[in-house]
């Protein structure tokens, strides 16, 4: 990999990249007419994943174009794929906790593990449990990160936010912001209540989480979309936000904002993004090549260093290439080999998977979240 891939970490570079993504979104947007185009890979994904930095080399190597249908949130992703004719999409990027729903609805192709460089991955991720069903593989991890407690470093010192209990302190009154998604927000409150894993709760434990969550209402500054989280942390409306992580605060910190994220003593959540081949695709070979490319060392480095959304990556070969070519970024991202790194929290058992509720219905958790907001 050449130095030209080194991202500009300045604020100007950050904002310029954002503008570039907006322009990209307009030029690479998916339409149903693209589904049958032989040289178009139809990609259902979170926003930003058709950035030329990520996919330009793949398009060049395979003489194709990637068209992206963007969604925000797993429920919206399920709605889009449920309402689209078979063959509309070739590749789906999903949060790992939604994969069993996609697989149960027969939306995913079974993958051959031999097709993908899984042996290059950290051992913990070579047979990632949320990707395998009945011994069969349906997804390949593209990236991951941890969710904990993000905080304003001018207001809090690290030892003050070493526990989620900081959110209940008088100092936090009116300054606790919430990502308006029940899963990460209630998941961290469940961790704060001592539940590990946080989503496998008896009804009694679930009732206790509800009571603990509701006790935070007087501390809340608001409920935010992703874009609003950036602004609320930046303008000081919120000093603490549970259930988000470095994927938001690292970019802001690089632009000079006094923000950081900590994994409190009660633990954190792992978010995981996974690539799968959509059932009904007529371009299975191209879809397989795209997943192979993303899992390759070069593709993994690009995933890690995308300027507006930096991530951890599962491939040890990707880590090695990053350390060899971008040592500064490897240090910033805590992806250094042979030094303290992001795998330490994982190996110490401090990280739980972000999963869908095990014993209650999704609607039960959503109803509690809605009731909390309306208190």
PDB file of N, CA, C and O in Angstrom, residues 253-313:
ATOM      1  N   UNK A 253     -12.299  14.156  18.176  1.00  0.00           N
ATOM      2  CA  UNK A 253     -11.075  14.455  18.929  1.00  0.00           C
ATOM      3  C   UNK A 253      -9.954  14.868  17.979  1.00  0.00           C
ATOM      4  O   UNK A 253      -9.162  15.758  18.282  1.00  0.00           O
ATOM      5  N   UNK A 254      -9.889  14.224  16.820  1.00  0.00           N
ATOM      6  CA  UNK A 254      -8.869  14.570  15.835  1.00  0.00           C
ATOM      7  C   UNK A 254      -9.043  15.991  15.324  1.00  0.00           C
ATOM      8  O   UNK A 254      -8.098  16.627  14.874  1.00  0.00           O
ATOM      9  N   UNK A 255     -10.288  16.474  15.415  1.00  0.00           N
ATOM     10  CA  UNK A 255     -10.533  17.847  14.971  1.00  0.00           C
ATOM     11  C   UNK A 255     -10.458  18.839  16.119  1.00  0.00           C
ATOM     12  O   UNK A 255     -10.861  19.996  15.976  1.00  0.00           O
ATOM     13  N   UNK A 256      -9.973  18.395  17.275  1.00  0.00           N
ATOM     14  CA  UNK A 256      -9.710  19.306  18.379  1.00  0.00           C
ATOM     15  C   UNK A 256     -10.772  19.382  19.445  1.00  0.00           C
ATOM     16  O   UNK A 256     -10.658  20.201  20.371  1.00  0.00           O
ATOM     17  N   UNK A 257     -11.802  18.579  19.349  1.00  0.00           N
ATOM     18  CA  UNK A 257     -12.852  18.609  20.355  1.00  0.00           C
ATOM     19  C   UNK A 257     -12.442  17.789  21.583  1.00  0.00           C
ATOM     20  O   UNK A 257     -11.853  16.721  21.446  1.00  0.00           O
ATOM     21  N   UNK A 258     -12.782  18.277  22.794  1.00  0.00           N
ATOM     22  CA  UNK A 258     -12.358  17.594  24.027  1.00  0.00           C
ATOM     23  C   UNK A 258     -13.271  16.406  24.362  1.00  0.00           C
ATOM     24  O   UNK A 258     -14.072  16.469  25.292  1.00  0.00           O
ATOM     25  N   UNK A 259     -13.122  15.347  23.615  1.00  0.00           N
ATOM     26  CA  UNK A 259     -14.013  14.193  23.766  1.00  0.00           C
ATOM     27  C   UNK A 259     -13.218  12.897  23.778  1.00  0.00           C
ATOM     28  O   UNK A 259     -12.173  12.780  23.144  1.00  0.00           O
ATOM     29  N   UNK A 260     -13.736  11.933  24.506  1.00  0.00           N
ATOM     30  CA  UNK A 260     -13.097  10.616  24.532  1.00  0.00           C
ATOM     31  C   UNK A 260     -14.166   9.581  24.874  1.00  0.00           C
ATOM     32  O   UNK A 260     -15.289   9.934  25.259  1.00  0.00           O
ATOM     33  N   UNK A 261     -13.817   8.326  24.737  1.00  0.00           N
ATOM     34  CA  UNK A 261     -14.719   7.224  25.090  1.00  0.00           C
ATOM     35  C   UNK A 261     -13.974   6.267  26.006  1.00  0.00           C
ATOM     36  O   UNK A 261     -12.796   5.981  25.795  1.00  0.00           O
ATOM     37  N   UNK A 262     -14.678   5.774  27.025  1.00  0.00           N
ATOM     38  CA  UNK A 262     -14.078   4.832  27.958  1.00  0.00           C
ATOM     39  C   UNK A 262     -14.977   3.595  28.044  1.00  0.00           C
ATOM     40  O   UNK A 262     -16.198   3.693  27.860  1.00  0.00           O
ATOM     41  N   UNK A 263     -14.353   2.449  28.280  1.00  0.00           N
ATOM     42  CA  UNK A 263     -15.124   1.246  28.592  1.00  0.00           C
ATOM     43  C   UNK A 263     -15.176   1.161  30.111  1.00  0.00           C
ATOM     44  O   UNK A 263     -14.165   0.839  30.753  1.00  0.00           O
ATOM     45  N   UNK A 264     -16.311   1.480  30.725  1.00  0.00           N
ATOM     46  CA  UNK A 264     -16.390   1.484  32.192  1.00  0.00           C
ATOM     47  C   UNK A 264     -16.168   0.101  32.794  1.00  0.00           C
ATOM     48  O   UNK A 264     -16.151  -0.922  32.087  1.00  0.00           O
ATOM     49  N   UNK A 265     -16.036   0.091  34.098  1.00  0.00           N
ATOM     50  CA  UNK A 265     -15.731  -1.156  34.794  1.00  0.00           C
ATOM     51  C   UNK A 265     -16.785  -2.231  34.553  1.00  0.00           C
ATOM     52  O   UNK A 265     -16.472  -3.434  34.547  1.00  0.00           O
ATOM     53  N   UNK A 266     -18.032  -1.811  34.312  1.00  0.00           N
ATOM     54  CA  UNK A 266     -19.105  -2.789  34.092  1.00  0.00           C
ATOM     55  C   UNK A 266     -19.044  -3.421  32.708  1.00  0.00           C
ATOM     56  O   UNK A 266     -19.770  -4.380  32.426  1.00  0.00           O
ATOM     57  N   UNK A 267     -18.187  -2.890  31.820  1.00  0.00           N
ATOM     58  CA  UNK A 267     -18.009  -3.477  30.496  1.00  0.00           C
ATOM     59  C   UNK A 267     -18.597  -2.645  29.380  1.00  0.00           C
ATOM     60  O   UNK A 267     -19.235  -1.606  29.602  1.00  0.00           O
ATOM     61  N   UNK A 268     -18.362  -3.107  28.157  1.00  0.00           N
ATOM     62  CA  UNK A 268     -18.859  -2.419  26.973  1.00  0.00           C
ATOM     63  C   UNK A 268     -19.505  -3.396  26.009  1.00  0.00           C
ATOM     64  O   UNK A 268     -19.547  -4.610  26.258  1.00  0.00           O
ATOM     65  N   UNK A 269     -20.020  -2.855  24.915  1.00  0.00           N
ATOM     66  CA  UNK A 269     -20.680  -3.661  23.889  1.00  0.00           C
ATOM     67  C   UNK A 269     -19.833  -3.656  22.622  1.00  0.00           C
ATOM     68  O   UNK A 269     -19.220  -2.643  22.284  1.00  0.00           O
ATOM     69  N   UNK A 270     -19.824  -4.768  21.923  1.00  0.00           N
ATOM     70  CA  UNK A 270     -19.167  -4.810  20.614  1.00  0.00           C
ATOM     71  C   UNK A 270     -20.212  -4.688  19.522  1.00  0.00           C
ATOM     72  O   UNK A 270     -21.144  -5.485  19.459  1.00  0.00           O
ATOM     73  N   UNK A 271     -20.066  -3.666  18.663  1.00  0.00           N
ATOM     74  CA  UNK A 271     -20.852  -3.649  17.424  1.00  0.00           C
ATOM     75  C   UNK A 271     -20.015  -4.320  16.346  1.00  0.00           C
ATOM     76  O   UNK A 271     -18.777  -4.249  16.345  1.00  0.00           O
ATOM     77  N   UNK A 272     -20.678  -4.985  15.464  1.00  0.00           N
ATOM     78  CA  UNK A 272     -19.991  -5.756  14.434  1.00  0.00           C
ATOM     79  C   UNK A 272     -20.725  -5.597  13.111  1.00  0.00           C
ATOM     80  O   UNK A 272     -21.948  -5.766  13.061  1.00  0.00           O
ATOM     81  N   UNK A 273     -19.991  -5.257  12.052  1.00  0.00           N
ATOM     82  CA  UNK A 273     -20.587  -5.177  10.724  1.00  0.00           C
ATOM     83  C   UNK A 273     -20.132  -6.365   9.888  1.00  0.00           C
ATOM     84  O   UNK A 273     -18.955  -6.728   9.910  1.00  0.00           O
ATOM     85  N   UNK A 274     -21.072  -6.921   9.154  1.00  0.00           N
ATOM     86  CA  UNK A 274     -20.821  -8.178   8.456  1.00  0.00           C
ATOM     87  C   UNK A 274     -21.329  -8.106   7.022  1.00  0.00           C
ATOM     88  O   UNK A 274     -22.376  -7.510   6.756  1.00  0.00           O
ATOM     89  N   UNK A 275     -20.594  -8.726   6.123  1.00  0.00           N
ATOM     90  CA  UNK A 275     -20.979  -8.770   4.714  1.00  0.00           C
ATOM     91  C   UNK A 275     -21.521 -10.152   4.357  1.00  0.00           C
ATOM     92  O   UNK A 275     -20.938 -11.172   4.720  1.00  0.00           O
ATOM     93  N   UNK A 276     -22.628 -10.146   3.629  1.00  0.00           N
ATOM     94  CA  UNK A 276     -23.247 -11.396   3.193  1.00  0.00           C
ATOM     95  C   UNK A 276     -23.661 -11.272   1.733  1.00  0.00           C
ATOM     96  O   UNK A 276     -23.828 -10.167   1.203  1.00  0.00           O
ATOM     97  N   UNK A 277     -23.856 -12.417   1.085  1.00  0.00           N
ATOM     98  CA  UNK A 277     -24.380 -12.446  -0.281  1.00  0.00           C
ATOM     99  C   UNK A 277     -25.891 -12.613  -0.214  1.00  0.00           C
ATOM    100  O   UNK A 277     -26.403 -13.497   0.480  1.00  0.00           O
ATOM    101  N   UNK A 278     -26.592 -11.714  -0.905  1.00  0.00           N
ATOM    102  CA  UNK A 278     -28.052 -11.737  -0.863  1.00  0.00           C
ATOM    103  C   UNK A 278     -28.602 -12.877  -1.713  1.00  0.00           C
ATOM    104  O   UNK A 278     -28.125 -13.138  -2.834  1.00  0.00           O
ATOM    105  N   UNK A 279     -29.597 -13.534  -1.189  1.00  0.00           N
ATOM    106  CA  UNK A 279     -30.240 -14.625  -1.921  1.00  0.00           C
ATOM    107  C   UNK A 279     -30.898 -14.077  -3.184  1.00  0.00           C
ATOM    108  O   UNK A 279     -31.533 -13.020  -3.162  1.00  0.00           O
ATOM    109  N   UNK A 280     -30.750 -14.806  -4.273  1.00  0.00           N
ATOM    110  CA  UNK A 280     -31.392 -14.398  -5.518  1.00  0.00           C
ATOM    111  C   UNK A 280     -30.509 -13.576  -6.428  1.00  0.00           C
ATOM    112  O   UNK A 280     -30.917 -13.236  -7.536  1.00  0.00           O
ATOM    113  N   UNK A 281     -29.293 -13.240  -5.979  1.00  0.00           N
ATOM    114  CA  UNK A 281     -28.401 -12.464  -6.832  1.00  0.00           C
ATOM    115  C   UNK A 281     -28.005 -13.261  -8.073  1.00  0.00           C
ATOM    116  O   UNK A 281     -27.830 -14.481  -8.021  1.00  0.00           O
ATOM    117  N   UNK A 282     -27.869 -12.558  -9.188  1.00  0.00           N
ATOM    118  CA  UNK A 282     -27.371 -13.170 -10.418  1.00  0.00           C
ATOM    119  C   UNK A 282     -25.873 -12.919 -10.568  1.00  0.00           C
ATOM    120  O   UNK A 282     -25.283 -13.291 -11.584  1.00  0.00           O
ATOM    121  N   UNK A 283     -25.295 -12.233  -9.586  1.00  0.00           N
ATOM    122  CA  UNK A 283     -23.868 -11.873  -9.661  1.00  0.00           C
ATOM    123  C   UNK A 283     -23.131 -12.402  -8.440  1.00  0.00           C
ATOM    124  O   UNK A 283     -22.413 -11.696  -7.751  1.00  0.00           O
ATOM    125  N   UNK A 284     -23.313 -13.689  -8.208  1.00  0.00           N
ATOM    126  CA  UNK A 284     -22.735 -14.304  -7.009  1.00  0.00           C
ATOM    127  C   UNK A 284     -21.205 -14.207  -7.020  1.00  0.00           C
ATOM    128  O   UNK A 284     -20.592 -13.956  -5.984  1.00  0.00           O
ATOM    129  N   UNK A 285     -20.586 -14.400  -8.192  1.00  0.00           N
ATOM    130  CA  UNK A 285     -19.112 -14.356  -8.268  1.00  0.00           C
ATOM    131  C   UNK A 285     -18.587 -12.959  -7.920  1.00  0.00           C
ATOM    132  O   UNK A 285     -17.600 -12.820  -7.188  1.00  0.00           O
ATOM    133  N   UNK A 286     -19.259 -11.924  -8.449  1.00  0.00           N
ATOM    134  CA  UNK A 286     -18.823 -10.554  -8.158  1.00  0.00           C
ATOM    135  C   UNK A 286     -19.040 -10.232  -6.674  1.00  0.00           C
ATOM    136  O   UNK A 286     -18.194  -9.582  -6.047  1.00  0.00           O
ATOM    137  N   UNK A 287     -20.144 -10.712  -6.142  1.00  0.00           N
ATOM    138  CA  UNK A 287     -20.409 -10.485  -4.717  1.00  0.00           C
ATOM    139  C   UNK A 287     -19.347 -11.165  -3.856  1.00  0.00           C
ATOM    140  O   UNK A 287     -18.854 -10.585  -2.873  1.00  0.00           O
ATOM    141  N   UNK A 288     -18.976 -12.395  -4.221  1.00  0.00           N
ATOM    142  CA  UNK A 288     -17.939 -13.101  -3.462  1.00  0.00           C
ATOM    143  C   UNK A 288     -16.605 -12.345  -3.555  1.00  0.00           C
ATOM    144  O   UNK A 288     -15.903 -12.182  -2.550  1.00  0.00           O
ATOM    145  N   UNK A 289     -16.273 -11.855  -4.737  1.00  0.00           N
ATOM    146  CA  UNK A 289     -15.017 -11.100  -4.899  1.00  0.00           C
ATOM    147  C   UNK A 289     -15.019  -9.838  -4.040  1.00  0.00           C
ATOM    148  O   UNK A 289     -13.978  -9.455  -3.493  1.00  0.00           O
ATOM    149  N   UNK A 290     -16.176  -9.209  -3.929  1.00  0.00           N
ATOM    150  CA  UNK A 290     -16.242  -7.981  -3.122  1.00  0.00           C
ATOM    151  C   UNK A 290     -15.979  -8.293  -1.644  1.00  0.00           C
ATOM    152  O   UNK A 290     -15.243  -7.560  -0.965  1.00  0.00           O
ATOM    153  N   UNK A 291     -16.566  -9.364  -1.153  1.00  0.00           N
ATOM    154  CA  UNK A 291     -16.322  -9.727   0.252  1.00  0.00           C
ATOM    155  C   UNK A 291     -14.860 -10.129   0.436  1.00  0.00           C
ATOM    156  O   UNK A 291     -14.224  -9.765   1.440  1.00  0.00           O
ATOM    157  N   UNK A 292     -14.305 -10.871  -0.531  1.00  0.00           N
ATOM    158  CA  UNK A 292     -12.882 -11.235  -0.460  1.00  0.00           C
ATOM    159  C   UNK A 292     -12.003  -9.985  -0.427  1.00  0.00           C
ATOM    160  O   UNK A 292     -11.039  -9.912   0.339  1.00  0.00           O
ATOM    161  N   UNK A 293     -12.343  -9.012  -1.254  1.00  0.00           N
ATOM    162  CA  UNK A 293     -11.567  -7.769  -1.292  1.00  0.00           C
ATOM    163  C   UNK A 293     -11.631  -7.045   0.046  1.00  0.00           C
ATOM    164  O   UNK A 293     -10.611  -6.583   0.576  1.00  0.00           O
ATOM    165  N   UNK A 294     -12.829  -6.927   0.613  1.00  0.00           N
ATOM    166  CA  UNK A 294     -12.983  -6.218   1.888  1.00  0.00           C
ATOM    167  C   UNK A 294     -12.226  -6.920   3.004  1.00  0.00           C
ATOM    168  O   UNK A 294     -11.708  -6.270   3.909  1.00  0.00           O
ATOM    169  N   UNK A 295     -12.144  -8.256   2.944  1.00  0.00           N
ATOM    170  CA  UNK A 295     -11.445  -9.016   3.986  1.00  0.00           C
ATOM    171  C   UNK A 295      -9.945  -9.103   3.743  1.00  0.00           C
ATOM    172  O   UNK A 295      -9.206  -9.584   4.607  1.00  0.00           O
ATOM    173  N   UNK A 296      -9.484  -8.638   2.572  1.00  0.00           N
ATOM    174  CA  UNK A 296      -8.050  -8.687   2.266  1.00  0.00           C
ATOM    175  C   UNK A 296      -7.302  -7.657   3.101  1.00  0.00           C
ATOM    176  O   UNK A 296      -7.913  -6.712   3.624  1.00  0.00           O
ATOM    177  N   UNK A 297      -5.987  -7.784   3.258  1.00  0.00           N
ATOM    178  CA  UNK A 297      -5.234  -6.779   4.028  1.00  0.00           C
ATOM    179  C   UNK A 297      -5.451  -5.358   3.527  1.00  0.00           C
ATOM    180  O   UNK A 297      -5.680  -4.440   4.319  1.00  0.00           O
ATOM    181  N   UNK A 298      -5.417  -5.162   2.214  1.00  0.00           N
ATOM    182  CA  UNK A 298      -5.615  -3.821   1.677  1.00  0.00           C
ATOM    183  C   UNK A 298      -7.026  -3.306   1.972  1.00  0.00           C
ATOM    184  O   UNK A 298      -7.205  -2.160   2.414  1.00  0.00           O
ATOM    185  N   UNK A 299      -8.017  -4.150   1.747  1.00  0.00           N
ATOM    186  CA  UNK A 299      -9.392  -3.731   2.035  1.00  0.00           C
ATOM    187  C   UNK A 299      -9.612  -3.447   3.504  1.00  0.00           C
ATOM    188  O   UNK A 299     -10.343  -2.520   3.873  1.00  0.00           O
ATOM    189  N   UNK A 300      -8.967  -4.228   4.358  1.00  0.00           N
ATOM    190  CA  UNK A 300      -9.115  -4.027   5.794  1.00  0.00           C
ATOM    191  C   UNK A 300      -8.479  -2.706   6.248  1.00  0.00           C
ATOM    192  O   UNK A 300      -9.038  -2.001   7.087  1.00  0.00           O
ATOM    193  N   UNK A 301      -7.321  -2.382   5.696  1.00  0.00           N
ATOM    194  CA  UNK A 301      -6.680  -1.104   6.054  1.00  0.00           C
ATOM    195  C   UNK A 301      -7.564   0.063   5.642  1.00  0.00           C
ATOM    196  O   UNK A 301      -7.717   1.050   6.371  1.00  0.00           O
ATOM    197  N   UNK A 302      -8.170  -0.062   4.493  1.00  0.00           N
ATOM    198  CA  UNK A 302      -9.075   1.008   4.057  1.00  0.00           C
ATOM    199  C   UNK A 302     -10.271   1.126   4.990  1.00  0.00           C
ATOM    200  O   UNK A 302     -10.721   2.226   5.306  1.00  0.00           O
ATOM    201  N   UNK A 303     -10.811  -0.006   5.441  1.00  0.00           N
ATOM    202  CA  UNK A 303     -11.916   0.036   6.397  1.00  0.00           C
ATOM    203  C   UNK A 303     -11.493   0.770   7.672  1.00  0.00           C
ATOM    204  O   UNK A 303     -12.245   1.578   8.219  1.00  0.00           O
ATOM    205  N   UNK A 304     -10.297   0.477   8.156  1.00  0.00           N
ATOM    206  CA  UNK A 304      -9.830   1.035   9.424  1.00  0.00           C
ATOM    207  C   UNK A 304      -9.593   2.533   9.333  1.00  0.00           C
ATOM    208  O   UNK A 304      -9.806   3.253  10.316  1.00  0.00           O
ATOM    209  N   UNK A 305      -9.179   3.009   8.174  1.00  0.00           N
ATOM    210  CA  UNK A 305      -8.681   4.390   8.084  1.00  0.00           C
ATOM    211  C   UNK A 305      -9.588   5.324   7.304  1.00  0.00           C
ATOM    212  O   UNK A 305      -9.163   6.429   6.958  1.00  0.00           O
ATOM    213  N   UNK A 306     -10.800   4.897   7.018  1.00  0.00           N
ATOM    214  CA  UNK A 306     -11.736   5.802   6.347  1.00  0.00           C
ATOM    215  C   UNK A 306     -11.866   7.067   7.201  1.00  0.00           C
ATOM    216  O   UNK A 306     -12.114   6.997   8.402  1.00  0.00           O
ATOM    217  N   UNK A 307     -11.682   8.237   6.587  1.00  0.00           N
ATOM    218  CA  UNK A 307     -11.438   9.455   7.344  1.00  0.00           C
ATOM    219  C   UNK A 307     -12.580   9.838   8.273  1.00  0.00           C
ATOM    220  O   UNK A 307     -12.362  10.336   9.378  1.00  0.00           O
ATOM    221  N   UNK A 308     -13.828   9.603   7.861  1.00  0.00           N
ATOM    222  CA  UNK A 308     -14.945  10.044   8.687  1.00  0.00           C
ATOM    223  C   UNK A 308     -15.543   8.927   9.522  1.00  0.00           C
ATOM    224  O   UNK A 308     -16.568   9.124  10.157  1.00  0.00           O
ATOM    225  N   UNK A 309     -14.937   7.749   9.529  1.00  0.00           N
ATOM    226  CA  UNK A 309     -15.509   6.648  10.295  1.00  0.00           C
ATOM    227  C   UNK A 309     -14.442   5.582  10.514  1.00  0.00           C
ATOM    228  O   UNK A 309     -14.384   4.581   9.809  1.00  0.00           O
ATOM    229  N   UNK A 310     -13.591   5.811  11.482  1.00  0.00           N
ATOM    230  CA  UNK A 310     -12.491   4.885  11.735  1.00  0.00           C
ATOM    231  C   UNK A 310     -12.986   3.704  12.557  1.00  0.00           C
ATOM    232  O   UNK A 310     -13.847   3.847  13.408  1.00  0.00           O
ATOM    233  N   UNK A 311     -12.414   2.526  12.289  1.00  0.00           N
ATOM    234  CA  UNK A 311     -12.951   1.301  12.864  1.00  0.00           C
ATOM    235  C   UNK A 311     -11.822   0.352  13.244  1.00  0.00           C
ATOM    236  O   UNK A 311     -10.709   0.457  12.746  1.00  0.00           O
ATOM    237  N   UNK A 312     -12.169  -0.599  14.079  1.00  0.00           N
ATOM    238  CA  UNK A 312     -11.274  -1.719  14.311  1.00  0.00           C
ATOM    239  C   UNK A 312     -11.549  -2.777  13.247  1.00  0.00           C
ATOM    240  O   UNK A 312     -12.660  -2.874  12.725  1.00  0.00           O
ATOM    241  N   UNK A 313     -10.529  -3.559  12.925  1.00  0.00           N
ATOM    242  CA  UNK A 313     -10.668  -4.573  11.876  1.00  0.00           C
ATOM    243  C   UNK A 313     -10.262  -5.932  12.426  1.00  0.00           C
ATOM    244  O   UNK A 313      -9.406  -6.029  13.304  1.00  0.00           O
TER     245      UNK A 313
END
